[in-house]
CSV table of C-alpha atoms in Angstrom, one decimal:
chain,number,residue,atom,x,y,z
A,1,UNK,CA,139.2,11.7,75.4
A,2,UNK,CA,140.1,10.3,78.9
A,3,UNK,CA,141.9,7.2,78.6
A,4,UNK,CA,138.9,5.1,80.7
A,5,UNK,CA,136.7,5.9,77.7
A,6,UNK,CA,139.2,4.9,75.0
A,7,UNK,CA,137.2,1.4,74.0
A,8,UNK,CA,134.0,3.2,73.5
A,9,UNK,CA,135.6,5.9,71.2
A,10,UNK,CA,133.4,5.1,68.1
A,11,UNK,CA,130.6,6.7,69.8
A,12,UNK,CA,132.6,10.5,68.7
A,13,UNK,CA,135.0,12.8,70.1
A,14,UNK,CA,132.6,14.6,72.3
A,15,UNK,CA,130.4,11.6,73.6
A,16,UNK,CA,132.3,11.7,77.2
A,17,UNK,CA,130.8,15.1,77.7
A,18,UNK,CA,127.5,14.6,76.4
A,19,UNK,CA,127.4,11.1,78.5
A,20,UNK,CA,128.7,13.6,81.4
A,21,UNK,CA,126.2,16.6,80.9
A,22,UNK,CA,123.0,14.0,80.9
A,23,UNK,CA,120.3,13.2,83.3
A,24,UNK,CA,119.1,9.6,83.4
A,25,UNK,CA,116.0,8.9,85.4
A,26,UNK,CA,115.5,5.3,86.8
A,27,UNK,CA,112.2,4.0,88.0
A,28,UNK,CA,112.4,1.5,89.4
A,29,UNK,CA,115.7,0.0,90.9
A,30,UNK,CA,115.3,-3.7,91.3
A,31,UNK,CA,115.9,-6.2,88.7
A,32,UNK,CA,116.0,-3.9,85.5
A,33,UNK,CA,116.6,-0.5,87.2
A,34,UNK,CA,119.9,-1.7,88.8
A,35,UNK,CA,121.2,-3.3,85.7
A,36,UNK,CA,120.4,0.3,83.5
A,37,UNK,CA,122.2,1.7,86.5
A,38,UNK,CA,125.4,0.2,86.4
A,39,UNK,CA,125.7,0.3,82.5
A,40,UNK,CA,125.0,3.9,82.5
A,41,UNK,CA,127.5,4.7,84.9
A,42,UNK,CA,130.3,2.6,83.4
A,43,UNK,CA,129.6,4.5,80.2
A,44,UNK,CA,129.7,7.6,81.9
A,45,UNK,CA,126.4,9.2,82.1
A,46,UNK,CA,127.0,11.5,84.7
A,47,UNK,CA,123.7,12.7,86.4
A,48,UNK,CA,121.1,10.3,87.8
A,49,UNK,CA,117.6,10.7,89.2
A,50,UNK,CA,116.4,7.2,91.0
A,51,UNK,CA,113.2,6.5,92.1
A,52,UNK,CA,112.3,3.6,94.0
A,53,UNK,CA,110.9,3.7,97.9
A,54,UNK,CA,111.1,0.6,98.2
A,55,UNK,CA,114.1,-1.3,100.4
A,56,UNK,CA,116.0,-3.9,99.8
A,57,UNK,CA,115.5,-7.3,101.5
A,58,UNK,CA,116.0,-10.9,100.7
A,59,UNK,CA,113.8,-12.2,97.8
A,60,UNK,CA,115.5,-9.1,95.3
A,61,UNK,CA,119.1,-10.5,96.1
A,62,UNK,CA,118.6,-13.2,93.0
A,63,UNK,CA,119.1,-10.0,90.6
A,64,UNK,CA,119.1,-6.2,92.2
A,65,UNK,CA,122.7,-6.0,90.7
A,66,UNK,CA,124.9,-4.1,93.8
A,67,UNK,CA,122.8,-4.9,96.8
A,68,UNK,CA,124.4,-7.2,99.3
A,69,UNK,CA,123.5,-9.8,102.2
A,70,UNK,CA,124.3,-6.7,104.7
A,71,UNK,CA,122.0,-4.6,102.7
A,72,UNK,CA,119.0,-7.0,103.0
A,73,UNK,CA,120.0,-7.2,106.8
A,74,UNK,CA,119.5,-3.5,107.2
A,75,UNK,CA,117.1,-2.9,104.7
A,76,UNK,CA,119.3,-0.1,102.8
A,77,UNK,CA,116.8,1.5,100.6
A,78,UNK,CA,117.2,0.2,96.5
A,79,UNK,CA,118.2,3.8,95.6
A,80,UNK,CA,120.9,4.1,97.9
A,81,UNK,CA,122.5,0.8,96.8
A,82,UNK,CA,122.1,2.1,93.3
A,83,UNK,CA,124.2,5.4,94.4
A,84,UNK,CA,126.5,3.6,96.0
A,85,UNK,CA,127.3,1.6,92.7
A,86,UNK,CA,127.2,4.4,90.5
A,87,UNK,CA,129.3,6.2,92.5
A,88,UNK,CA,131.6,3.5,92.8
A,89,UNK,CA,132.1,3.8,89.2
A,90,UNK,CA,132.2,7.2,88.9
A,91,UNK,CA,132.8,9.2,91.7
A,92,UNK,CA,132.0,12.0,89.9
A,93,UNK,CA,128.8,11.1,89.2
A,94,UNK,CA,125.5,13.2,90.4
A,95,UNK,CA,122.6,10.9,91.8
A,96,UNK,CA,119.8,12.3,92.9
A,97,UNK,CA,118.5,9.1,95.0
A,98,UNK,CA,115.1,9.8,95.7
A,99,UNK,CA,113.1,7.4,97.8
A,100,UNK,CA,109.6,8.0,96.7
A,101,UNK,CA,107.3,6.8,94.3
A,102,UNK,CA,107.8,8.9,91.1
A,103,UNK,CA,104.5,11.1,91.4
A,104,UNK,CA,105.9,12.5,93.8
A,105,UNK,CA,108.4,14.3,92.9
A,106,UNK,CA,107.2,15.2,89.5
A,107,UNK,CA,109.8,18.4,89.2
A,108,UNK,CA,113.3,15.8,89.7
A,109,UNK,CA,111.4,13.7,87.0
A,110,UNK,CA,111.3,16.7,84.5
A,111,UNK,CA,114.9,17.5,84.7
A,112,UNK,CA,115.5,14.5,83.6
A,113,UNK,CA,116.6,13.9,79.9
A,114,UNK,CA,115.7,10.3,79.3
A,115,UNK,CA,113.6,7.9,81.0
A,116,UNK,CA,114.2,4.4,82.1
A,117,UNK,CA,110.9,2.6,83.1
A,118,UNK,CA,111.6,-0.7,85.5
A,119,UNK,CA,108.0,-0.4,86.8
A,120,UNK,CA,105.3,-3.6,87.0
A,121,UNK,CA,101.9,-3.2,85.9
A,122,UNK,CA,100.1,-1.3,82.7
A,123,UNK,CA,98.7,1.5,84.7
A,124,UNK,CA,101.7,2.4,86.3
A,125,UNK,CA,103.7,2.3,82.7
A,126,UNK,CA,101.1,4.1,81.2
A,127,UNK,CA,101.1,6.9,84.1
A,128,UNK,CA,104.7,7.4,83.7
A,129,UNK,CA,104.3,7.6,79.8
A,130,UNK,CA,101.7,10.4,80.0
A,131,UNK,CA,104.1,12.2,82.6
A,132,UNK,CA,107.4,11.7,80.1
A,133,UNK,CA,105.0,13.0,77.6
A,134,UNK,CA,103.9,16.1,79.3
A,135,UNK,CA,107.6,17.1,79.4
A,136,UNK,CA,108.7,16.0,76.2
A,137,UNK,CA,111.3,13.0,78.0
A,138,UNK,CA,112.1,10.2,75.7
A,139,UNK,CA,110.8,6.9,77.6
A,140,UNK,CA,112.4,3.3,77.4
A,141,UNK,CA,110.3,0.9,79.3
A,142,UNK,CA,111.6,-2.8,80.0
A,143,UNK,CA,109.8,-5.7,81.8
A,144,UNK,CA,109.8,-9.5,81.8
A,145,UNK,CA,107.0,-11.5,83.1
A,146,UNK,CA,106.9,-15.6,83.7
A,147,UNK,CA,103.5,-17.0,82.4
A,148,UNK,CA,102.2,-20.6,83.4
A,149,UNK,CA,103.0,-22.4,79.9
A,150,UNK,CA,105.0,-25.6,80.0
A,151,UNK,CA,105.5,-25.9,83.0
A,152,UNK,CA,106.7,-21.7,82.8
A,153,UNK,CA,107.9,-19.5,79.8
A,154,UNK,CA,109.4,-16.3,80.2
A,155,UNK,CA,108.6,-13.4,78.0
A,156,UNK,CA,109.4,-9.4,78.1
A,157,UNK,CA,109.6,-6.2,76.6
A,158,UNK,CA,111.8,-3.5,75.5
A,159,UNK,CA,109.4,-0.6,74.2
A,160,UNK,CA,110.5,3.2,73.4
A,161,UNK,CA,108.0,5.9,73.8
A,162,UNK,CA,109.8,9.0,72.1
A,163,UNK,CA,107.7,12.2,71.6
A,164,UNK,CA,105.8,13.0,68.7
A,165,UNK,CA,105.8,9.2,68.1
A,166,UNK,CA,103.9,6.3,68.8
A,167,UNK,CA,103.1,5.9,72.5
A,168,UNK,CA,102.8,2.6,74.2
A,169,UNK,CA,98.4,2.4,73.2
A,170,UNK,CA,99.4,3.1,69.5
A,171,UNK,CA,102.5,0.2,69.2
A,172,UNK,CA,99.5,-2.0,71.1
A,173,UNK,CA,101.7,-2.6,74.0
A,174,UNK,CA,99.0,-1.0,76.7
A,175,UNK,CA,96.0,-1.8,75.6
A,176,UNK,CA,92.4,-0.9,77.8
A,177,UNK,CA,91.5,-4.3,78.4
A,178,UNK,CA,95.1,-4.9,79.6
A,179,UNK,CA,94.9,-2.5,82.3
A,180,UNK,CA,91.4,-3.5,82.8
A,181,UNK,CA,92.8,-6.8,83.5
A,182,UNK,CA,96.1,-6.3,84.9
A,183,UNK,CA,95.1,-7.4,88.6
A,184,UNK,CA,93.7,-10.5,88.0
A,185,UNK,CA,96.6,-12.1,85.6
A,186,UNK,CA,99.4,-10.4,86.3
A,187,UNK,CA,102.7,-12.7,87.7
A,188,UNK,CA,100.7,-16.0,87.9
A,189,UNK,CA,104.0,-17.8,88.5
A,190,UNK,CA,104.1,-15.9,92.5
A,191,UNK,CA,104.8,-12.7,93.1
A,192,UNK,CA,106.0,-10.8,90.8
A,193,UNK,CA,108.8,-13.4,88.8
A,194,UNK,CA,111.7,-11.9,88.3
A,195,UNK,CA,115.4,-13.2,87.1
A,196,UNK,CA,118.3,-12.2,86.7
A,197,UNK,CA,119.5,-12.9,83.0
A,198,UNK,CA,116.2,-11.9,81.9
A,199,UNK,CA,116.4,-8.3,83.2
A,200,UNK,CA,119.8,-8.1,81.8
A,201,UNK,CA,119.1,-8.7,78.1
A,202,UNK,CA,116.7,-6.5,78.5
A,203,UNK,CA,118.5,-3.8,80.6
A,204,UNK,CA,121.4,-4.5,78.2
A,205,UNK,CA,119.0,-3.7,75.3
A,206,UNK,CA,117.3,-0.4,76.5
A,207,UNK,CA,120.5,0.9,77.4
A,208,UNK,CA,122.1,0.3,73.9
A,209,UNK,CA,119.0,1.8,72.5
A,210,UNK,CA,120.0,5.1,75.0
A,211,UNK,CA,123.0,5.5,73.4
A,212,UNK,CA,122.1,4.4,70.1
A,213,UNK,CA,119.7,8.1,71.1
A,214,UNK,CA,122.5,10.1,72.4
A,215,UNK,CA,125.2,8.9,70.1
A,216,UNK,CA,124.5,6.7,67.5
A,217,UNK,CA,127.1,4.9,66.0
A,218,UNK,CA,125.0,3.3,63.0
A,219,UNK,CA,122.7,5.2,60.8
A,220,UNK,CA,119.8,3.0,61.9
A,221,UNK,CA,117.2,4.9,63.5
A,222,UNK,CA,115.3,2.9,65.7
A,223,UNK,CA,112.7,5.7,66.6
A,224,UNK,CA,109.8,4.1,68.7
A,225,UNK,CA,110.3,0.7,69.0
A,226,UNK,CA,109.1,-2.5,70.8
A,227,UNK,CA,111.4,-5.1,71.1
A,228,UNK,CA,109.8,-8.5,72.2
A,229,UNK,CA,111.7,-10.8,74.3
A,230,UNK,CA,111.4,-14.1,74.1
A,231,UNK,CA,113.1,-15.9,77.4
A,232,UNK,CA,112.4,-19.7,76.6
A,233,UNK,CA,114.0,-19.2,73.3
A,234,UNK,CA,116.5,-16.5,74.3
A,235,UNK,CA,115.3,-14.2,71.0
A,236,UNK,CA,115.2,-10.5,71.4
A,237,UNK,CA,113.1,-9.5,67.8
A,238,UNK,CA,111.0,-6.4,66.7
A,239,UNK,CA,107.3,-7.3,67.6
A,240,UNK,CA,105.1,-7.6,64.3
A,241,UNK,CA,102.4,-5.8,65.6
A,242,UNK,CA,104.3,-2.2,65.5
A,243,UNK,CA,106.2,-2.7,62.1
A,244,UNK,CA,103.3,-0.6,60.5
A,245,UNK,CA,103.0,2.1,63.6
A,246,UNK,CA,106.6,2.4,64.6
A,247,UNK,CA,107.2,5.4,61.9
A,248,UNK,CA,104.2,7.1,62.1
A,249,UNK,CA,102.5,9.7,64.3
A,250,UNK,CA,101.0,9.2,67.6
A,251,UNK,CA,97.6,9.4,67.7
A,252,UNK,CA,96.9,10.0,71.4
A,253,UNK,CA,99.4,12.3,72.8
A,254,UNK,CA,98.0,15.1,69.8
A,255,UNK,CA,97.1,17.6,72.3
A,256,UNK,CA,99.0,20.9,72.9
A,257,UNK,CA,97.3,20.3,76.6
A,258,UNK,CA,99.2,17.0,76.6
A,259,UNK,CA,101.9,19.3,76.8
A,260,UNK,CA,103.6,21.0,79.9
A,261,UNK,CA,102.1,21.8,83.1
A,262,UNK,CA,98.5,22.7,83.2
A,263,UNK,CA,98.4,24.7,86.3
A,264,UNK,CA,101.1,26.9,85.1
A,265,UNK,CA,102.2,30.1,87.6
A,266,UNK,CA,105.4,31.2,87.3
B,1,UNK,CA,116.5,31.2,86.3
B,2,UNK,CA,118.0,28.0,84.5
B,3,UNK,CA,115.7,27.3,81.3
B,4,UNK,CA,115.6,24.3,79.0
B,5,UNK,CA,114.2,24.2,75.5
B,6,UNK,CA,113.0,21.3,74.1
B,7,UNK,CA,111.6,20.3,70.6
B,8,UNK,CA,111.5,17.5,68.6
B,9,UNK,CA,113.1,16.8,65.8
B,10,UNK,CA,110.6,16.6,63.6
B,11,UNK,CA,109.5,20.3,64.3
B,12,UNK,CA,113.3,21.7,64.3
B,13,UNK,CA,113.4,20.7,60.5
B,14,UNK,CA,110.3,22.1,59.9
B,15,UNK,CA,111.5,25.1,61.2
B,16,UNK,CA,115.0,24.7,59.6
B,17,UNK,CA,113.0,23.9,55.9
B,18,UNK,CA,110.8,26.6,56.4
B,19,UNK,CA,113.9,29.5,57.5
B,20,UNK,CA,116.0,28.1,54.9
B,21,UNK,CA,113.9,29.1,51.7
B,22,UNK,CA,114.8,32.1,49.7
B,23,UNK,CA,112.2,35.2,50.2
B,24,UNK,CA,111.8,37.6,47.6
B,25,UNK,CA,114.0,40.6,49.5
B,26,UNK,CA,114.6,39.9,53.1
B,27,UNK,CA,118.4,38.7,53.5
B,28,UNK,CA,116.8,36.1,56.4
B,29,UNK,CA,113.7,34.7,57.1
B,30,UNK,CA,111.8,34.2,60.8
B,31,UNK,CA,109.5,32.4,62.6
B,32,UNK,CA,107.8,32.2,65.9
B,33,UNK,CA,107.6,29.1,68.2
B,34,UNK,CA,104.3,28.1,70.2
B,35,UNK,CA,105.3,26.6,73.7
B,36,UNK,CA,103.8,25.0,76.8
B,37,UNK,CA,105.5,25.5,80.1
B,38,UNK,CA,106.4,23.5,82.9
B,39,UNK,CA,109.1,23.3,86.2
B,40,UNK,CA,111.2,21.0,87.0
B,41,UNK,CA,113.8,20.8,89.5
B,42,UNK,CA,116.7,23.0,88.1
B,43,UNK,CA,114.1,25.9,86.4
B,44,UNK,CA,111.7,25.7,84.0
B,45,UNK,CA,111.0,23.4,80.8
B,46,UNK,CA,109.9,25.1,77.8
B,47,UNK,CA,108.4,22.9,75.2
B,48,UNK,CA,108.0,24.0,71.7
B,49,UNK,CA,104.5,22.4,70.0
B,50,UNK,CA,104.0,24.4,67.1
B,51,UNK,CA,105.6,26.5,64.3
B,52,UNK,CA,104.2,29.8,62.9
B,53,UNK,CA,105.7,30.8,59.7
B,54,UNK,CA,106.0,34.1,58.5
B,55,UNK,CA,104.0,34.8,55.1
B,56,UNK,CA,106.5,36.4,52.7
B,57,UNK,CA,104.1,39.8,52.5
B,58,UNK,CA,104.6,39.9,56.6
B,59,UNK,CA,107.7,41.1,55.6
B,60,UNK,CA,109.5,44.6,55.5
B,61,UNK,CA,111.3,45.9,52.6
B,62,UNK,CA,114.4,47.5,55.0
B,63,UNK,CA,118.0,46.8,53.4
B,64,UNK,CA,119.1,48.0,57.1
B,65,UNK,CA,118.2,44.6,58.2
B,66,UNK,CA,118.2,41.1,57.1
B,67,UNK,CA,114.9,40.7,58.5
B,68,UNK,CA,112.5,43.4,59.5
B,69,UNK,CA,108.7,41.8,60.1
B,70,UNK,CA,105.6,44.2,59.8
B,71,UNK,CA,102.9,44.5,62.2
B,72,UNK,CA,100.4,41.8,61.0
B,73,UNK,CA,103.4,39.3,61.9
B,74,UNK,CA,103.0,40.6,65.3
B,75,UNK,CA,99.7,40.2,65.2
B,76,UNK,CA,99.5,36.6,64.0
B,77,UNK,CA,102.0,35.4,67.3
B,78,UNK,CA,99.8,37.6,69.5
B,79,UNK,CA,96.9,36.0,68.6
B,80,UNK,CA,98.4,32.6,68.7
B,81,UNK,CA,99.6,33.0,72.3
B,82,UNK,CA,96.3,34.2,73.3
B,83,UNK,CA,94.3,31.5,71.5
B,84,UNK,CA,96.7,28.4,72.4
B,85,UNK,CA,97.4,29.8,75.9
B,86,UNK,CA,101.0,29.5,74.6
B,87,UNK,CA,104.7,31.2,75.2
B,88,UNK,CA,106.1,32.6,72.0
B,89,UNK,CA,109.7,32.4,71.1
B,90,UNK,CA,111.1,34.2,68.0
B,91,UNK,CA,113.6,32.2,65.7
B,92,UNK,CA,116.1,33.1,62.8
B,93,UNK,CA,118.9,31.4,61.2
B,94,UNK,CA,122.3,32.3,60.9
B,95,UNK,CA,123.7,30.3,58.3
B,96,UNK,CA,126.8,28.8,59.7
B,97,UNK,CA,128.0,26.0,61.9
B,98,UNK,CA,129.0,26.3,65.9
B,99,UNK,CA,127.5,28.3,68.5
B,100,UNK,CA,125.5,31.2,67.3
B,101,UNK,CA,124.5,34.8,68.8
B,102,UNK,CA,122.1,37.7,68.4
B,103,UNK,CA,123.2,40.8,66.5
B,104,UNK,CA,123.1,43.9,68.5
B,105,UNK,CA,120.3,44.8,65.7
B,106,UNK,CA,119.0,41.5,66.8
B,107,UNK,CA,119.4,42.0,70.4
B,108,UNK,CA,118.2,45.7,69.9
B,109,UNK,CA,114.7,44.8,68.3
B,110,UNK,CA,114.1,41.8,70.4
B,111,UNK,CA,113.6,43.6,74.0
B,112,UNK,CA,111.4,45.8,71.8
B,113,UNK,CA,109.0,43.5,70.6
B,114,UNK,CA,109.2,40.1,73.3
B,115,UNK,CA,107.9,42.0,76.2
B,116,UNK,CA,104.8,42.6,73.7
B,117,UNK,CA,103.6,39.1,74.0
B,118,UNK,CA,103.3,40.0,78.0
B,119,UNK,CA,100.2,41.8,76.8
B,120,UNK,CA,98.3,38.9,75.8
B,121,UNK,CA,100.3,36.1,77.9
B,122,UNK,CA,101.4,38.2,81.1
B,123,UNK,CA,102.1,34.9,83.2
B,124,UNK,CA,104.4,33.2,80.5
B,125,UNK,CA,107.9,33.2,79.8
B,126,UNK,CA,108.6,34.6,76.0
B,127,UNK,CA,111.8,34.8,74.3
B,128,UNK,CA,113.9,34.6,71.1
B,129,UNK,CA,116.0,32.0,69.5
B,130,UNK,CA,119.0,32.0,67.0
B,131,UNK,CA,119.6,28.6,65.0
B,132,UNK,CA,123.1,27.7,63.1
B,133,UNK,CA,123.3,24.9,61.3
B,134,UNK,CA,124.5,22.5,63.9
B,135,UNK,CA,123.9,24.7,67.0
B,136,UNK,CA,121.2,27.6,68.6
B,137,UNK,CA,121.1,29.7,71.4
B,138,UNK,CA,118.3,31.6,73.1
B,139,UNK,CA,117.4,34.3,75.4
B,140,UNK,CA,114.1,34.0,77.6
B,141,UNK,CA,112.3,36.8,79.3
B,142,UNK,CA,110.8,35.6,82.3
B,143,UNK,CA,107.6,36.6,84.0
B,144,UNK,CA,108.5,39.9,86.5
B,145,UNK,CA,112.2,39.7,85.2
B,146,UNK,CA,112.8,42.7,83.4
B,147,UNK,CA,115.9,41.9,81.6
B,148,UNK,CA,116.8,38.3,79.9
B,149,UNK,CA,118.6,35.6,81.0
B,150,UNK,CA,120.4,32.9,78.5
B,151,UNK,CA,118.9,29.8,77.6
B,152,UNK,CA,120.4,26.9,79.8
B,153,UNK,CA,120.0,23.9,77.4
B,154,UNK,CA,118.2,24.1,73.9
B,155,UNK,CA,117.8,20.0,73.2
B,156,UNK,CA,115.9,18.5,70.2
B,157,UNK,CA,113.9,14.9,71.1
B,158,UNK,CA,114.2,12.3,68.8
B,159,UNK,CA,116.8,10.2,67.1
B,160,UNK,CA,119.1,11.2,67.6
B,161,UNK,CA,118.5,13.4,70.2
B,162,UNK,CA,120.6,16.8,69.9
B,163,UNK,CA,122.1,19.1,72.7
B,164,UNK,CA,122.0,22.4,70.6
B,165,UNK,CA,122.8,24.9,73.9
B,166,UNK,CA,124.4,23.4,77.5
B,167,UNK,CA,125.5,26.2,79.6
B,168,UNK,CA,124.8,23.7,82.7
């Protein structure tokens, strides 16, 4: 084992090469999506697919880890400051950065091996689940929100949607009348709130869970999950809701035409 | 053509339980696998949904092989890729642990009887799978391709997730 990966040896003699042989896709490379990005590379993941169109300007400098003053000045698109940081850390390092929404470049999605969701919004989670799904990808989502409470409280989310398990409808984490009413309640505190040590418990948390996946170093198996986040009290606990779910089935993603691409020609 | 093959965990130990039992004379057991298809960026994904036993009368009585399937086991994986609109793999077990490989009996018979499945499934990629105890490899015939090409990546999903086959 190289000596730069000598403190994380307990995850097994041949973890730097699995680390080094797997895709991560990121979507979403603000708050959450540059945190997953910088863990992942210090570990040594070694192949990256980022999606985010979106460029950096001034309000994401209170937490896109990477991105500068000089990159809100010229706008550098969020993927590109996530290359540049990966590859920073490892030089070695393959990023696909791909400034696009997602959906549109479904292929780079499928070659990925695990799925890091960093999105806003239930029917933009819930599209990307159904996607992961199609093509069997592990998905960890994360997301924080800031309610109006007293005067604020901070809340968030760290849910796994692995295959053959229970998706985010059957843990109760997107529910119809959420995305139903998504538009109308979502962010209340401004646009989109969004901090800094909030996305990195959580981003801390989905990637432990990744590696906890590729390598696990316990024999607690964590299979779906959805970990509740609780900003006001800084608690990070296994909702109630799913402790009956998380071990069972999924019920929605039963299909075989769930699976693959329905407009097959080879 | 890079290919990946992914199932879940779950449905690798059904298999494994399943190829694992004793049968009455054949020396090795078999199944085929039920897959969707899709493409990503590197080749194509092929996604195992379902398992299809062989009934112990399915098989052979052939001490030349360790498994030798009749023609009604044929017919059972023909009819499942025509019904489920699916791509069929073939898997045995070797039972050891690393890296395993075809026999050249194994080799032999397959590019006898995976091109079959063309006749129902002409636009889907078919193929054949050996499992070890801690490892598999595979070979997938590819629509138009007349010979084989090697698996790229066999991965199980699930905790933990399992990189059986990584030629890339």
């Amino acid at each position: 084992m190289n000596d730069r990966y000598s403190r994380q040896s307990f995850l097994g003699t041949n973890s730097e090469a699995l680390f080094q042989s797997v895709r991560a896709g990121l979507v979403g490379l603000g708050g959450g999506g540059s945190h997953i990005a910088q863990q992942s590379a210090h570990i040594g993941i070694g192949r990256f697919a980022l999606f985010d169109p979106d460029a950096t300007e001034f309000p994401n400098l209170n937490r896109t880890v990477g991105a500068t003053f000089e990159d809100a000045i010229s706008k550098t698109p969020k993927v590109i400051v996530a290359e540049r940081m990966i590859k920073g850390i490892n030089p070695y390092a393959e990023v696909w950065p791909i400034q696009l929404e997602w959906q549109k470049d479904f292929e780079s999605l499928r070659a990925c091996d695990v799925v890091f969701g960093c999105l806003d919004g239930f029917s933009r989670r819930a599209q990307l689940e159904e996607s992961c799904r199609r093509a069997m990808i592990p998905l960890i989502d994360i997301g924080m929100d800031v309610h109006k409470g007293e005067p604020y409280s901070i809340s968030g989310q760290v849910v796994v949607s692995m295959p053959g398990k229970p998706c985010f409808k059957c843990l109760g984490f997107v529910r119809d009348k959420d995305l139903d009413e998504e538009g109308r309640r979502y962010g209340e505190a401004g646009g989109n709130p969004q901090v800094v040590w909030s996305n990195g418990v959580l981003a801390s948390t989905a990637v432990g869970i990744f590696i906890q996946m590729l390598a696990p170093w316990c024999r607690i198996n964590p299979g779906s999950a959805f970990l509740g986040y609780d900003g006001d009290r800084f608690t990070l606990e296994h909702d109630a809701r799913c402790a009956v779910t998380v071990n069972q089935n999924c019920e929605h993603f039963v299909s075989v035409g769930d699976l693959g691409d329905p407009f097959w020609k080879p | 053509m890079n290919s990946h093959f992914k199932l879940t965990v779950t449905l690798l130990d059904h298999v494994i339980a399943d190829l694992s039992r004793p049968h009455p004379f054949a020396a090795e057991r078999a199944g085929f696998i039920g897959c969707k298809v899709s493409r990503n960026r590197e080749g194509i994904l092929i996604l195992a949904h379902t398992y299809v036993p062989l009934q112990d009368d399915w098989y052979a009585d052939d001490q030349r092989y360790g498994c030798f399937f009749n023609a009604d086991a044929m017919r059972v994986a023909m009819q499942f890729a025509l019904t489920n609109d699916a791509s069929v793999f073939h898997i045995h077990m070797h039972e050891h642990r690393g890296r395993p490989w075809f026999s050249r009996i194994d080799l032999r018979e397959s590019r006898k009887f995976v091109p079959d499945f063309w006749n129902v499934r002409p636009n889907l990629p078919h193929g054949t799978l050996v499992v070890s105890t801690d490892s598999a490899a595979g070979l997938c015939w590819y629509p138009s391709e007349n010979k084989p090409t090697k698996i790229s990546r066999i991965t199980t999903v699930g905790f933990p997730m399992k990189f059986l086959e990584r030629l890339t």
